[in-house]
Short mmCIF file of C-alpha atoms and ligand atoms in Angstrom, two decimals:
data_model
loop_
_atom_site.label_atom_id
_atom_site.label_comp_id
_atom_site.label_asym_id
_atom_site.label_seq_id
_atom_site.Cartn_x
_atom_site.Cartn_y
_atom_site.Cartn_z
CA MET B 100 -8.53 -23.48 -22.40
CA ASN B 101 -7.20 -26.21 -20.51
CA ASP B 102 -3.61 -27.71 -19.15
CA THR B 103 -3.82 -29.94 -22.83
CA ASP B 104 -4.17 -26.73 -25.29
CA PRO B 105 -1.25 -25.44 -26.39
CA TYR B 106 -2.08 -21.83 -25.09
CA ARG B 107 -2.26 -18.81 -26.55
CA MET B 108 -1.10 -14.99 -25.43
CA LEU B 109 -3.77 -12.20 -25.08
CA ILE B 110 -3.23 -8.96 -27.26
CA ASP B 111 -6.85 -6.86 -27.83
CA GLY B 112 -8.67 -9.05 -25.39
CA LYS B 113 -8.34 -11.89 -28.58
CA TRP B 114 -5.38 -14.88 -28.24
CA VAL B 115 -3.49 -14.88 -30.61
CA ASP B 116 -0.37 -17.36 -31.06
CA GLY B 117 2.81 -15.14 -32.13
CA SER B 118 2.83 -13.53 -35.53
CA THR B 119 5.83 -15.57 -36.69
CA GLY B 120 4.28 -18.89 -34.43
CA GLU B 121 6.91 -19.50 -33.31
CA ARG B 122 6.50 -21.68 -29.72
CA PHE B 123 8.71 -22.91 -27.03
CA ASP B 124 7.61 -25.50 -24.59
CA SER B 125 7.87 -24.28 -21.11
CA LEU B 126 9.61 -28.07 -19.20
CA ASP B 127 8.26 -29.33 -15.80
CA PRO B 128 11.46 -29.13 -13.67
CA TYR B 129 10.41 -32.48 -12.18
CA ARG B 130 9.78 -35.08 -14.67
CA GLN B 131 12.07 -32.59 -16.40
CA LYS B 132 10.13 -32.89 -19.83
CA PRO B 133 8.33 -30.67 -21.58
CA TRP B 134 4.32 -30.10 -20.95
CA ALA B 135 2.96 -27.20 -22.59
CA SER B 136 2.83 -24.99 -25.29
CA ILE B 137 3.86 -21.68 -25.40
CA PRO B 138 4.21 -18.58 -27.75
CA GLN B 139 7.29 -17.09 -28.79
CA ALA B 140 5.72 -13.24 -29.49
CA SER B 141 7.98 -11.33 -32.43
CA ASP B 142 8.62 -7.07 -31.55
CA SER B 143 5.33 -6.60 -33.58
CA ASP B 144 2.82 -8.40 -31.47
CA VAL B 145 5.00 -6.72 -28.66
CA ASP B 146 4.16 -3.39 -30.02
CA HIS B 147 0.41 -4.48 -30.71
CA ALA B 148 0.09 -5.35 -27.00
CA VAL B 149 1.63 -1.62 -26.23
CA ARG B 150 -0.72 -0.04 -28.83
CA SER B 151 -4.03 -2.03 -28.10
CA ALA B 152 -2.98 -0.92 -23.98
CA ARG B 153 -2.22 2.62 -24.68
CA ALA B 154 -6.08 3.00 -26.18
CA ALA B 155 -7.95 1.26 -24.04
CA PHE B 156 -6.37 2.93 -21.27
CA GLU B 157 -7.15 6.41 -23.08
CA THR B 158 -10.26 5.31 -24.83
CA THR B 159 -12.81 4.51 -21.59
CA TRP B 160 -10.11 2.90 -18.54
CA ARG B 161 -9.13 5.80 -17.28
CA LYS B 162 -12.53 6.87 -17.16
CA THR B 163 -13.57 4.09 -15.17
CA ASN B 164 -14.62 5.11 -11.88
CA GLY B 165 -12.90 2.83 -8.98
CA GLY B 166 -15.58 1.68 -7.76
CA GLU B 167 -15.82 0.10 -11.12
CA ARG B 168 -12.29 -0.97 -11.03
CA ALA B 169 -13.09 -2.77 -7.03
CA ARG B 170 -16.13 -4.70 -8.72
CA LEU B 171 -13.98 -5.76 -11.01
CA MET B 172 -10.86 -6.31 -8.71
CA LEU B 173 -13.58 -8.74 -6.40
CA ARG B 174 -14.38 -10.55 -9.39
CA LEU B 175 -10.89 -11.29 -10.15
CA ALA B 176 -10.17 -12.19 -6.43
CA ASP B 177 -13.32 -14.67 -5.86
CA LEU B 178 -11.69 -16.47 -9.56
CA ILE B 179 -8.66 -16.92 -8.10
CA GLU B 180 -9.48 -18.28 -5.06
CA ALA B 181 -12.82 -20.65 -7.04
CA GLU B 182 -9.60 -21.66 -9.38
CA ALA B 183 -6.87 -21.70 -6.67
CA PRO B 184 -6.57 -25.33 -6.61
CA ARG B 185 -5.93 -25.72 -10.13
CA LEU B 186 -3.40 -23.02 -10.64
CA ALA B 187 -1.41 -24.69 -7.81
CA ARG B 188 -0.95 -27.94 -9.65
CA LEU B 189 -0.34 -25.25 -13.20
CA GLU B 190 1.97 -23.38 -11.27
CA THR B 191 3.70 -26.75 -9.42
CA THR B 192 4.02 -27.90 -12.07
CA ASP B 193 5.10 -25.56 -14.18
CA ASN B 194 8.82 -24.31 -11.89
CA GLY B 195 8.55 -27.31 -8.94
CA LYS B 196 7.47 -25.25 -5.98
CA VAL B 197 5.84 -27.60 -3.34
CA ILE B 198 2.78 -27.90 -4.13
CA ARG B 199 1.54 -26.37 0.17
CA GLU B 200 3.67 -23.14 -0.98
CA THR B 201 1.73 -21.99 -4.40
CA THR B 202 -1.72 -23.15 -2.86
CA ARG B 203 -1.34 -20.41 -0.03
CA GLN B 204 0.04 -18.30 -2.71
CA MET B 205 -2.89 -18.17 -4.43
CA GLY B 206 -4.96 -17.22 -1.55
CA PHE B 207 -2.58 -14.25 -0.53
CA ALA B 208 -2.58 -12.71 -3.98
CA ALA B 209 -6.45 -13.68 -3.73
CA ARG B 210 -5.97 -11.47 -0.50
CA ASN B 211 -4.07 -8.85 -2.16
CA TYR B 212 -6.81 -8.53 -5.08
CA ARG B 213 -9.42 -8.21 -2.30
CA PHE B 214 -7.11 -5.59 0.10
CA LEU B 215 -6.17 -2.73 -2.88
CA ALA B 216 -9.61 -2.84 -4.81
CA GLY B 217 -10.77 -1.59 -0.92
CA GLN B 218 -8.78 1.18 -1.93
CA ALA B 219 -9.19 1.89 -6.09
CA ASP B 220 -12.38 4.79 -5.24
CA LYS B 221 -10.98 5.84 -2.82
CA LEU B 222 -7.38 7.81 -4.09
CA TYR B 223 -8.78 10.65 -2.62
CA GLY B 224 -6.03 14.16 -3.34
CA GLN B 225 -6.11 16.87 -0.77
CA THR B 226 -7.42 19.86 -0.24
CA ILE B 227 -4.27 22.47 0.32
CA PRO B 228 -4.52 25.62 2.18
CA LEU B 229 -2.29 28.35 0.32
CA ASP B 230 -0.95 31.61 1.19
CA ASN B 231 -3.04 33.77 -0.74
CA ALA B 232 -6.84 32.92 0.55
CA ASP B 233 -7.42 34.11 -3.51
CA LEU B 234 -6.55 30.73 -4.59
CA PHE B 235 -8.12 27.51 -4.34
CA ASP B 236 -5.74 24.53 -4.43
CA PHE B 237 -6.66 20.75 -4.79
CA THR B 238 -4.59 17.35 -6.23
CA LEU B 239 -6.48 14.27 -7.96
CA HIS B 240 -4.33 11.38 -8.14
CA GLU B 241 -4.49 10.25 -11.60
CA PRO B 242 -3.87 6.89 -13.46
CA ALA B 243 0.29 7.32 -14.70
CA GLY B 244 -1.12 5.07 -17.74
CA VAL B 245 0.52 2.44 -19.72
CA ALA B 246 2.86 -0.07 -17.25
CA ALA B 247 5.29 -2.51 -18.77
CA LEU B 248 5.03 -5.59 -16.03
CA LEU B 249 8.16 -8.14 -15.90
CA VAL B 250 8.41 -11.13 -13.52
CA ALA B 251 11.05 -13.80 -12.73
CA TRP B 252 9.53 -17.66 -12.93
CA ASN B 253 9.58 -18.08 -9.32
CA SER B 254 6.62 -16.86 -7.91
CA PRO B 255 4.46 -15.89 -10.94
CA ILE B 256 1.35 -15.39 -10.03
CA GLN B 257 2.30 -13.45 -6.64
CA LEU B 258 4.83 -11.36 -7.95
CA LEU B 259 2.14 -10.71 -10.71
CA THR B 260 0.01 -10.07 -8.36
CA ASN B 261 2.34 -7.43 -5.94
CA LYS B 262 2.04 -5.33 -9.68
CA LEU B 263 -0.95 -6.39 -11.52
CA ALA B 264 -3.55 -5.43 -8.12
CA PRO B 265 -2.12 -1.72 -8.07
CA ALA B 266 -1.98 -1.19 -11.78
CA LEU B 267 -5.57 -2.13 -11.78
CA ALA B 268 -6.92 0.04 -8.77
CA ALA B 269 -5.21 2.76 -10.05
CA GLY B 270 -6.66 2.61 -13.47
CA CYS B 271 -3.49 1.28 -15.17
CA THR B 272 -3.15 -0.42 -18.49
CA VAL B 273 -1.06 -3.62 -18.52
CA VAL B 274 1.12 -4.82 -21.35
CA ILE B 275 2.81 -9.10 -18.84
CA LYS B 276 5.97 -11.05 -19.73
CA PRO B 277 5.85 -13.52 -17.69
CA SER B 278 9.75 -15.54 -17.53
CA GLU B 279 9.72 -18.56 -20.33
CA HIS B 280 10.83 -20.88 -18.19
CA ALA B 281 7.24 -20.22 -16.20
CA SER B 282 4.36 -18.70 -18.34
CA VAL B 283 1.35 -21.05 -17.48
CA THR B 284 -0.45 -19.63 -14.54
CA THR B 285 -0.12 -16.15 -15.72
CA LEU B 286 -1.89 -17.05 -18.55
CA GLU B 287 -4.42 -18.68 -17.05
CA LEU B 288 -4.73 -15.38 -14.89
CA ALA B 289 -5.57 -13.40 -18.12
CA ARG B 290 -8.45 -15.75 -18.84
CA LEU B 291 -9.47 -15.40 -15.11
CA ALA B 292 -9.39 -11.42 -15.76
CA GLU B 293 -11.85 -11.88 -19.11
CA GLU B 294 -14.24 -14.10 -17.61
CA ALA B 295 -14.16 -11.07 -14.34
CA GLY B 296 -15.16 -8.70 -17.27
CA TYR B 297 -12.20 -6.54 -17.90
CA PRO B 298 -12.00 -4.54 -20.86
CA PRO B 299 -10.37 -5.62 -24.32
CA GLY B 300 -6.95 -3.90 -23.76
CA VAL B 301 -7.01 -3.24 -20.61
CA ILE B 302 -4.34 -6.80 -19.55
CA ASN B 303 -2.66 -7.86 -22.80
CA VAL B 304 -0.34 -10.73 -21.91
CA VAL B 305 3.09 -11.11 -24.33
CA THR B 306 5.13 -14.53 -24.21
CA GLY B 307 9.61 -14.94 -25.10
CA ASP B 308 12.35 -15.15 -23.76
CA GLY B 309 14.26 -11.95 -22.71
CA ARG B 310 13.74 -10.62 -26.39
CA VAL B 311 10.25 -10.39 -25.49
CA GLY B 312 11.08 -8.28 -22.87
CA ALA B 313 13.30 -5.88 -24.35
CA ALA B 314 11.22 -4.80 -26.99
CA LEU B 315 8.41 -4.26 -24.20
CA THR B 316 10.95 -1.91 -22.26
CA ALA B 317 12.11 -0.17 -24.89
CA HIS B 318 8.68 0.22 -26.44
CA ASP B 319 8.57 4.23 -26.11
CA ASP B 320 4.82 4.66 -25.73
CA LEU B 321 5.52 2.91 -21.31
CA ASP B 322 4.39 5.36 -18.68
CA LEU B 323 6.01 2.95 -16.42
CA ILE B 324 7.89 -0.39 -16.13
CA SER B 325 7.72 -2.34 -13.27
CA PHE B 326 10.33 -5.38 -13.56
CA THR B 327 10.80 -7.52 -10.94
CA GLY B 328 14.10 -10.12 -11.88
CA GLY B 329 18.16 -10.14 -11.04
CA GLN B 330 20.68 -7.66 -10.78
CA ARG B 331 22.38 -7.69 -14.86
CA THR B 332 18.20 -7.63 -15.72
CA GLY B 333 17.61 -4.40 -13.97
CA ARG B 334 19.69 -2.58 -15.95
CA LEU B 335 19.17 -3.82 -18.54
CA VAL B 336 15.88 -2.51 -18.45
CA ALA B 337 16.61 0.64 -16.17
CA ARG B 338 18.64 2.07 -19.06
CA ALA B 339 15.86 0.70 -21.52
CA ALA B 340 13.92 2.77 -19.14
CA ALA B 341 16.25 6.09 -19.49
CA ASP B 342 16.54 5.99 -22.15
CA ASN B 343 12.86 7.04 -23.36
CA LEU B 344 11.92 8.73 -20.15
CA VAL B 345 10.48 6.31 -19.13
CA ALA B 346 9.39 5.37 -14.55
CA VAL B 347 10.82 2.51 -12.93
CA ALA B 348 10.64 0.74 -10.29
CA LEU B 349 12.80 -2.56 -9.97
CA GLU B 350 12.64 -5.49 -7.19
CA LEU B 351 15.92 -7.03 -7.35
CA GLY B 352 18.04 -10.00 -5.57
CA GLY B 353 18.80 -10.40 -2.09
CA LYS B 354 21.47 -11.92 -0.04
CA SER B 355 19.41 -11.40 3.48
CA PRO B 356 21.31 -11.69 6.80
CA ASN B 357 19.18 -13.59 9.33
CA ILE B 358 20.49 -12.98 12.67
CA VAL B 359 20.14 -14.91 16.12
CA PHE B 360 21.09 -13.89 18.84
CA ALA B 361 22.59 -16.04 21.51
CA ASP B 362 18.90 -15.35 24.37
CA ALA B 363 17.41 -16.34 21.52
CA ASP B 364 14.74 -19.40 21.52
CA LEU B 365 16.06 -21.43 19.50
CA ASP B 366 13.23 -23.94 19.49
CA ALA B 367 11.78 -20.55 16.81
CA ALA B 368 15.02 -19.81 15.42
CA ILE B 369 16.09 -22.91 13.98
CA PRO B 370 12.99 -23.50 11.99
CA GLY B 371 12.47 -19.90 11.40
CA ALA B 372 16.62 -20.64 9.94
CA LEU B 373 14.94 -23.30 8.16
CA ALA B 374 11.58 -21.41 6.55
CA GLY B 375 14.17 -18.63 5.22
CA ILE B 376 16.71 -20.97 3.42
CA PHE B 377 14.60 -24.13 2.47
CA GLY B 378 11.26 -22.67 1.14
CA ALA B 379 10.91 -22.90 -1.82
CA ALA B 380 14.29 -24.60 -2.32
CA GLY B 381 15.84 -21.13 -1.05
CA GLN B 382 14.55 -19.28 -5.12
CA THR B 383 13.88 -16.81 -3.76
CA CYS B 384 14.60 -12.79 -3.13
CA ILE B 385 14.27 -13.12 0.32
CA ALA B 386 16.13 -16.30 1.14
CA GLY B 387 17.87 -15.52 4.71
CA SER B 388 21.11 -16.74 3.32
CA ARG B 389 23.20 -15.43 5.70
CA LEU B 390 23.05 -16.92 9.13
CA LEU B 391 24.80 -14.94 11.21
CA VAL B 392 24.44 -16.72 14.95
CA GLU B 393 25.90 -15.28 18.72
CA ARG B 394 28.69 -17.29 19.41
CA PRO B 395 28.15 -18.85 22.45
CA VAL B 396 24.99 -20.50 20.83
CA TYR B 397 27.21 -21.34 18.07
CA GLU B 398 28.01 -24.69 18.37
CA GLU B 399 24.11 -25.98 19.87
CA VAL B 400 22.44 -24.37 16.17
CA LEU B 401 24.56 -25.91 13.95
CA GLN B 402 24.08 -29.33 15.30
CA GLN B 403 20.50 -28.57 15.43
CA LEU B 404 20.65 -27.15 11.87
CA GLY B 405 23.00 -30.17 10.40
CA GLU B 406 20.17 -32.44 11.99
CA ARG B 407 16.79 -30.82 10.73
CA THR B 408 18.41 -30.18 7.59
CA ALA B 409 19.44 -33.53 6.52
CA ALA B 410 16.06 -34.69 7.80
CA ILE B 411 14.32 -32.32 5.27
CA ARG B 412 12.12 -33.83 2.37
CA LEU B 413 12.38 -33.83 -1.02
CA GLY B 414 10.30 -35.24 -3.46
CA ASP B 415 7.79 -34.73 -5.87
CA PRO B 416 6.44 -31.55 -5.70
CA LEU B 417 2.90 -32.60 -6.55
CA ASP B 418 2.97 -34.69 -3.37
CA PRO B 419 1.46 -32.25 -0.26
CA ASP B 420 4.04 -33.73 2.32
CA THR B 421 6.71 -32.95 -0.02
CA GLU B 422 8.81 -29.72 1.66
CA MET B 423 11.63 -29.55 -0.85
CA GLY B 424 10.57 -29.63 -4.71
CA PRO B 425 13.63 -29.66 -7.54
CA VAL B 426 15.10 -26.65 -8.78
CA ALA B 427 13.75 -24.79 -11.23
CA ASN B 428 15.44 -25.40 -14.66
CA GLN B 429 18.91 -25.95 -15.87
CA LEU B 430 20.62 -23.05 -15.63
CA GLN B 431 19.79 -22.66 -12.44
CA TYR B 432 20.19 -25.88 -11.48
CA ASP B 433 24.38 -25.66 -12.99
CA THR B 434 24.76 -21.71 -11.18
CA ILE B 435 23.50 -23.56 -7.90
CA LEU B 436 26.20 -26.39 -8.14
CA ASP B 437 28.82 -23.85 -9.33
CA TYR B 438 28.21 -21.70 -5.91
CA ILE B 439 28.59 -25.04 -3.59
CA ALA B 440 32.41 -25.70 -5.52
CA ALA B 441 32.91 -22.26 -4.89
CA ALA B 442 32.14 -22.67 -1.42
CA LYS B 443 33.98 -25.78 -1.02
CA ALA B 444 37.08 -24.21 -2.69
CA ASP B 445 36.68 -20.86 -0.51
CA GLY B 446 37.25 -23.56 2.91
CA ALA B 447 33.58 -22.84 3.91
CA ARG B 448 32.86 -25.89 6.04
CA LEU B 449 30.36 -28.60 4.07
CA LEU B 450 27.77 -28.90 7.56
CA THR B 451 25.54 -31.17 5.30
CA GLY B 452 24.88 -31.33 1.92
CA GLY B 453 27.08 -30.34 -0.81
CA GLY B 454 25.58 -31.82 -4.51
CA PRO B 455 23.17 -33.36 -6.52
CA ALA B 456 20.63 -35.74 -4.40
CA ASP B 457 21.36 -39.30 -4.68
CA ASP B 458 18.34 -40.64 -3.23
CA PRO B 459 18.03 -43.83 -6.60
CA ASP B 460 14.13 -42.93 -5.26
CA LEU B 461 14.07 -38.91 -7.47
CA PRO B 462 15.13 -40.50 -10.61
CA THR B 463 14.34 -37.23 -12.21
CA GLY B 464 14.29 -33.97 -11.86
CA TYR B 465 16.81 -30.57 -10.63
CA PHE B 466 17.22 -32.37 -7.23
CA VAL B 467 20.11 -30.21 -5.25
CA GLN B 468 20.95 -31.28 -2.12
CA PRO B 469 19.82 -28.67 0.86
CA THR B 470 23.16 -27.64 1.73
CA VAL B 471 24.51 -25.38 5.21
CA PHE B 472 28.29 -23.81 5.37
CA ALA B 473 29.61 -23.11 8.48
CA ASP B 474 32.16 -20.75 9.11
CA VAL B 475 31.66 -19.09 6.37
CA THR B 476 33.65 -15.29 6.18
CA GLY B 477 33.01 -12.62 4.78
CA ASP B 478 35.10 -12.37 1.59
CA MET B 479 33.93 -15.67 -0.03
CA LYS B 480 31.88 -16.22 -2.82
CA VAL B 481 28.83 -17.39 -0.40
CA ALA B 482 28.70 -14.79 1.81
CA SER B 483 28.38 -11.87 -1.05
CA GLU B 484 26.30 -13.38 -4.25
CA GLU B 485 23.01 -14.30 -4.37
CA VAL B 486 23.08 -17.95 -4.93
CA PHE B 487 19.20 -18.07 -5.24
CA GLY B 488 18.86 -21.92 -4.04
CA PRO B 489 19.41 -24.05 -1.10
CA VAL B 490 22.10 -22.81 -0.14
CA LEU B 491 23.11 -21.98 3.80
CA ALA B 492 26.17 -19.88 4.41
CA VAL B 493 26.21 -19.98 8.71
CA MET B 494 28.85 -16.62 10.21
CA PRO B 495 29.89 -16.72 13.55
CA PHE B 496 29.76 -12.78 14.86
CA ASP B 497 30.48 -11.45 18.66
CA GLY B 498 27.78 -9.09 20.07
CA GLU B 499 25.41 -6.67 18.22
CA GLU B 500 27.58 -4.37 16.86
CA GLU B 501 29.32 -7.15 14.65
CA ALA B 502 25.63 -8.28 13.74
CA ILE B 503 25.08 -5.28 12.51
CA ARG B 504 28.18 -4.51 10.29
CA ILE B 505 27.88 -8.56 8.48
CA ALA B 506 23.99 -7.47 8.03
CA ASN B 507 25.15 -4.47 5.92
CA SER B 508 28.05 -5.63 4.18
CA THR B 509 26.97 -6.79 0.74
CA GLN B 510 25.46 -4.80 -1.39
CA TYR B 511 21.28 -5.98 -1.17
CA GLY B 512 19.40 -4.43 1.19
CA LEU B 513 15.72 -6.25 0.81
CA ALA B 514 15.03 -8.42 3.51
CA SER B 515 16.65 -8.95 6.96
CA GLY B 516 15.48 -11.57 9.86
CA LEU B 517 16.51 -11.36 13.78
CA TRP B 518 16.30 -13.77 16.80
CA THR B 519 15.78 -12.63 20.33
CA ARG B 520 13.88 -12.56 23.00
CA SER B 521 15.29 -9.04 24.04
CA LEU B 522 12.32 -6.10 22.64
CA SER B 523 14.95 -3.24 23.21
CA ARG B 524 17.67 -4.94 21.20
CA ALA B 525 14.80 -5.88 18.57
CA MET B 526 13.94 -2.74 17.78
CA ARG B 527 17.72 -1.30 17.78
CA VAL B 528 19.18 -3.92 15.76
CA ALA B 529 15.77 -3.06 13.03
CA ARG B 530 16.39 0.85 12.43
CA GLU B 531 20.54 -0.45 12.16
CA ILE B 532 19.54 -2.48 9.68
CA ARG B 533 19.61 -1.75 5.67
CA ALA B 534 16.51 -3.47 4.28
CA GLY B 535 12.75 -3.36 3.06
CA THR B 536 12.23 -5.56 5.45
CA VAL B 537 12.80 -6.52 9.20
CA TRP B 538 11.23 -9.61 10.76
CA ILE B 539 12.09 -10.21 14.22
CA ASN B 540 11.19 -13.84 15.58
CA THR B 541 9.32 -14.50 12.46
CA TYR B 542 10.39 -15.07 8.55
CA ARG B 543 9.36 -15.06 5.15
CA THR B 544 5.93 -13.64 6.89
CA ASN B 545 4.04 -11.99 4.31
CA ALA B 546 0.93 -10.00 4.52
CA ALA B 547 -1.63 -7.80 1.70
CA GLN B 548 -1.32 -4.66 3.82
CA ALA B 549 2.44 -4.47 4.44
CA PRO B 550 4.46 -2.95 2.02
CA PHE B 551 7.64 -4.74 0.78
CA GLY B 552 10.97 -3.81 -1.76
CA GLY B 553 14.70 -2.67 -1.75
CA TYR B 554 17.10 -0.98 0.23
CA LYS B 555 20.62 -0.87 -1.91
CA LYS B 556 21.58 -2.58 -4.75
CA SER B 557 17.83 -5.09 -4.62
CA GLY B 558 15.99 -2.05 -5.97
CA PHE B 559 13.50 0.92 -5.15
CA GLY B 560 9.62 0.87 -5.67
CA ARG B 561 7.57 -1.00 -3.03
CA GLU B 562 4.49 -3.55 -3.50
CA ARG B 563 1.98 -4.34 -1.91
CA GLY B 564 0.72 -2.33 0.93
CA LEU B 565 -1.48 1.18 0.48
CA ASP B 566 2.65 2.44 -0.50
CA SER B 567 2.24 -0.30 -4.22
CA LEU B 568 -0.50 2.38 -5.29
CA HIS B 569 2.67 5.22 -5.96
CA ASP B 570 4.30 3.95 -8.46
CA TYR B 571 1.10 3.27 -10.65
CA LEU B 572 -1.00 6.44 -10.02
CA ARG B 573 0.67 10.42 -10.99
CA VAL B 574 -0.05 13.00 -8.71
CA LYS B 575 -1.79 16.00 -10.70
CA ASN B 576 -2.34 19.57 -8.14
CA VAL B 577 -5.69 21.52 -9.88
CA MET B 578 -4.94 25.87 -8.70
CA ALA B 579 -8.17 27.94 -9.57
CA ASP B 580 -7.87 32.59 -8.94
CA LEU B 581 -10.89 32.91 -7.24
CA SER B 582 -9.78 36.50 -6.88
CA GLU B 583 -10.90 37.60 -10.88
CA ASP B 584 -7.67 39.36 -11.02
CA VAL B 585 -5.18 39.68 -12.87
CA GLY B 586 -2.54 41.43 -11.50
CA ASP B 587 0.40 42.14 -13.02
CA PRO B 588 1.86 39.81 -15.51
CA PHE B 589 5.38 40.57 -15.04
CA ALA B 590 5.97 39.16 -11.61
CA MET B 591 5.09 35.45 -10.41
CA ARG B 592 2.38 35.18 -8.65
CA VAL B 593 1.87 33.43 -5.04
P1 NAP F 640 15.90 -12.61 -15.04
O1 NAP F 640 17.01 -13.65 -15.59
O2 NAP F 640 16.59 -10.92 -14.55
O3 NAP F 640 14.41 -12.51 -15.57
C1 NAP F 640 13.09 -11.64 -15.51
C2 NAP F 640 12.90 -11.34 -16.22
O4 NAP F 640 13.46 -10.49 -17.03
C3 NAP F 640 12.10 -12.49 -17.18
O5 NAP F 640 10.97 -12.50 -17.51
C4 NAP F 640 12.98 -12.96 -18.44
O6 NAP F 640 12.44 -13.46 -19.80
C5 NAP F 640 12.84 -10.79 -18.92
N1 NAP F 640 14.00 -10.76 -19.41
C6 NAP F 640 15.13 -11.41 -19.92
N2 NAP F 640 15.78 -10.43 -20.64
C7 NAP F 640 15.81 -9.24 -20.41
C8 NAP F 640 15.92 -8.47 -21.65
N3 NAP F 640 17.21 -8.20 -22.14
N4 NAP F 640 15.11 -6.99 -20.97
C9 NAP F 640 14.01 -7.26 -20.12
N5 NAP F 640 13.60 -8.52 -20.24
C10 NAP F 640 14.56 -9.23 -19.95
O7 NAP F 640 15.30 -13.05 -13.57
P2 NAP F 640 15.70 -13.86 -13.14
O8 NAP F 640 17.36 -14.19 -12.64
O9 NAP F 640 15.14 -15.34 -13.86
O10 NAP F 640 14.98 -14.39 -11.69
C11 NAP F 640 15.96 -14.50 -10.52
C12 NAP F 640 16.03 -13.37 -9.94
O11 NAP F 640 15.19 -12.40 -9.92
C13 NAP F 640 16.46 -13.13 -8.58
O12 NAP F 640 17.60 -12.40 -8.62
C14 NAP F 640 15.79 -13.34 -7.21
O13 NAP F 640 16.19 -12.50 -6.23
C15 NAP F 640 15.14 -11.82 -8.12
N6 NAP F 640 13.90 -11.77 -7.84
C16 NAP F 640 13.44 -10.64 -6.50
C17 NAP F 640 11.99 -10.09 -6.67
C18 NAP F 640 11.66 -9.51 -6.06
O14 NAP F 640 10.23 -9.19 -5.47
N7 NAP F 640 12.87 -8.08 -4.72
C19 NAP F 640 11.22 -11.69 -6.64
C20 NAP F 640 11.82 -12.79 -7.26
C21 NAP F 640 12.59 -12.25 -7.27
P3 NAP F 640 13.34 -14.57 -18.92
O15 NAP F 640 12.79 -15.77 -17.70
O16 NAP F 640 12.42 -15.15 -20.32
O17 NAP F 640 14.28 -14.58 -19.78
#
């Protein structure tokens, strides 16, 4: 397969077109042109993929030892690393994310597989001492079974890796459904997995629009669903999981607070604020889209922020000098511009940006100006709803208590950041923020070892780190009576 071939899906170890022959084009958001042809899976393709995953799980994969699973994961990591420049280029072409970011993400993906490969042969249970000395008790950590993995378009390889690495380490088989807006690198990753030596049926990929996701999550032969996306779809997925009584993990959106206290090092905090919201053109779940600034430094922060934001270099996302590329698709572009219009109508003070980019050097592409609104209040839409674009809402606060109150005032709880020179304040505030991640004097910093996930309506389940394995494992308790004495059959034995 190369960049110009029509892509195929991977089901049961075979590269196939959809059974209906239907295809769709993936759009390059910078050139605004179709660039890759992707099959649309039918319900029967989805069923075939789940059945293949089930057969592979029951016949061989669940009995494959941890050392072999680790070996395959390490091989996959090596292949990802070897192909990182190409994968980064493909992902940037598919979703418009700047090449400097996608390149970093490929390296991070390889690191994730290596980290969890190290765990694949260490999934130890426990021997548990019981009150009754005649009983010998131990636990086994077994793979959960067949996992459906669904991800959004904003970071396909990284989001998939967060799920696929623990699934493979635990010994699950998978059916993956990438977003129709960015499927290419998932198919490329599946090709690398095949090259690494994964047996047929262990990794299956079905492509297509939301109908494919609906068919997959409604399948009654799954053991778990892990979903990354928006709240609306997350609810549908949770309902489908409830109907079949299947375990579900949801990684949803955020409206993350990034808090600058007056004692902060502003030379670090201001780039941290920019990284929080304009990295990946704001299309990250962890975007620090609410900047809370303590009143004594409010005007100074606004001034520096306005200048730095206006100087952000927009351009071809494949150019390593570009700092912000286009947003990923027309729908997202329209949504962001609607939020900007709403912020203006709600009375937020526009500091910079505020519309489509009007640079004549950018004749094509879904470019939105990096936008900062000041004096935002809690009742405005831009203060509470996820924009998923380069739009920052800046809000002043007075003192620690108010900062915590505002930080916790939305339905979300994914990430947060705080900037201060006071260690004790940092620790106090970190404890009070209801979010799965708190960054102190940094923002949008990731590590393969560090768990990630939501509080509140940002979802449940954890990805990355050792905690990520829990969703993909089941604990079996084994109890043996060594006494050979059956005892009273009509009374519970303890
Ligand atoms: P989305 O629409 O919810 O889509 C996510 C995935 O679900 C895609 O593969 C999508 O396919 C599929 N899907 C669509 N309809 C479905 C259905 N009825 N049943 C099952 N699956 C279905 O996601 P989005 O709104 O484009 O993505 C942005 C959101 O994802 C934001 O809220 C962002 O914060 C969140 N996100 C969260 C994390 C995290 O780790 N917490 C990371 C990244 C993004 P199609 O795209 O083909 O329709």
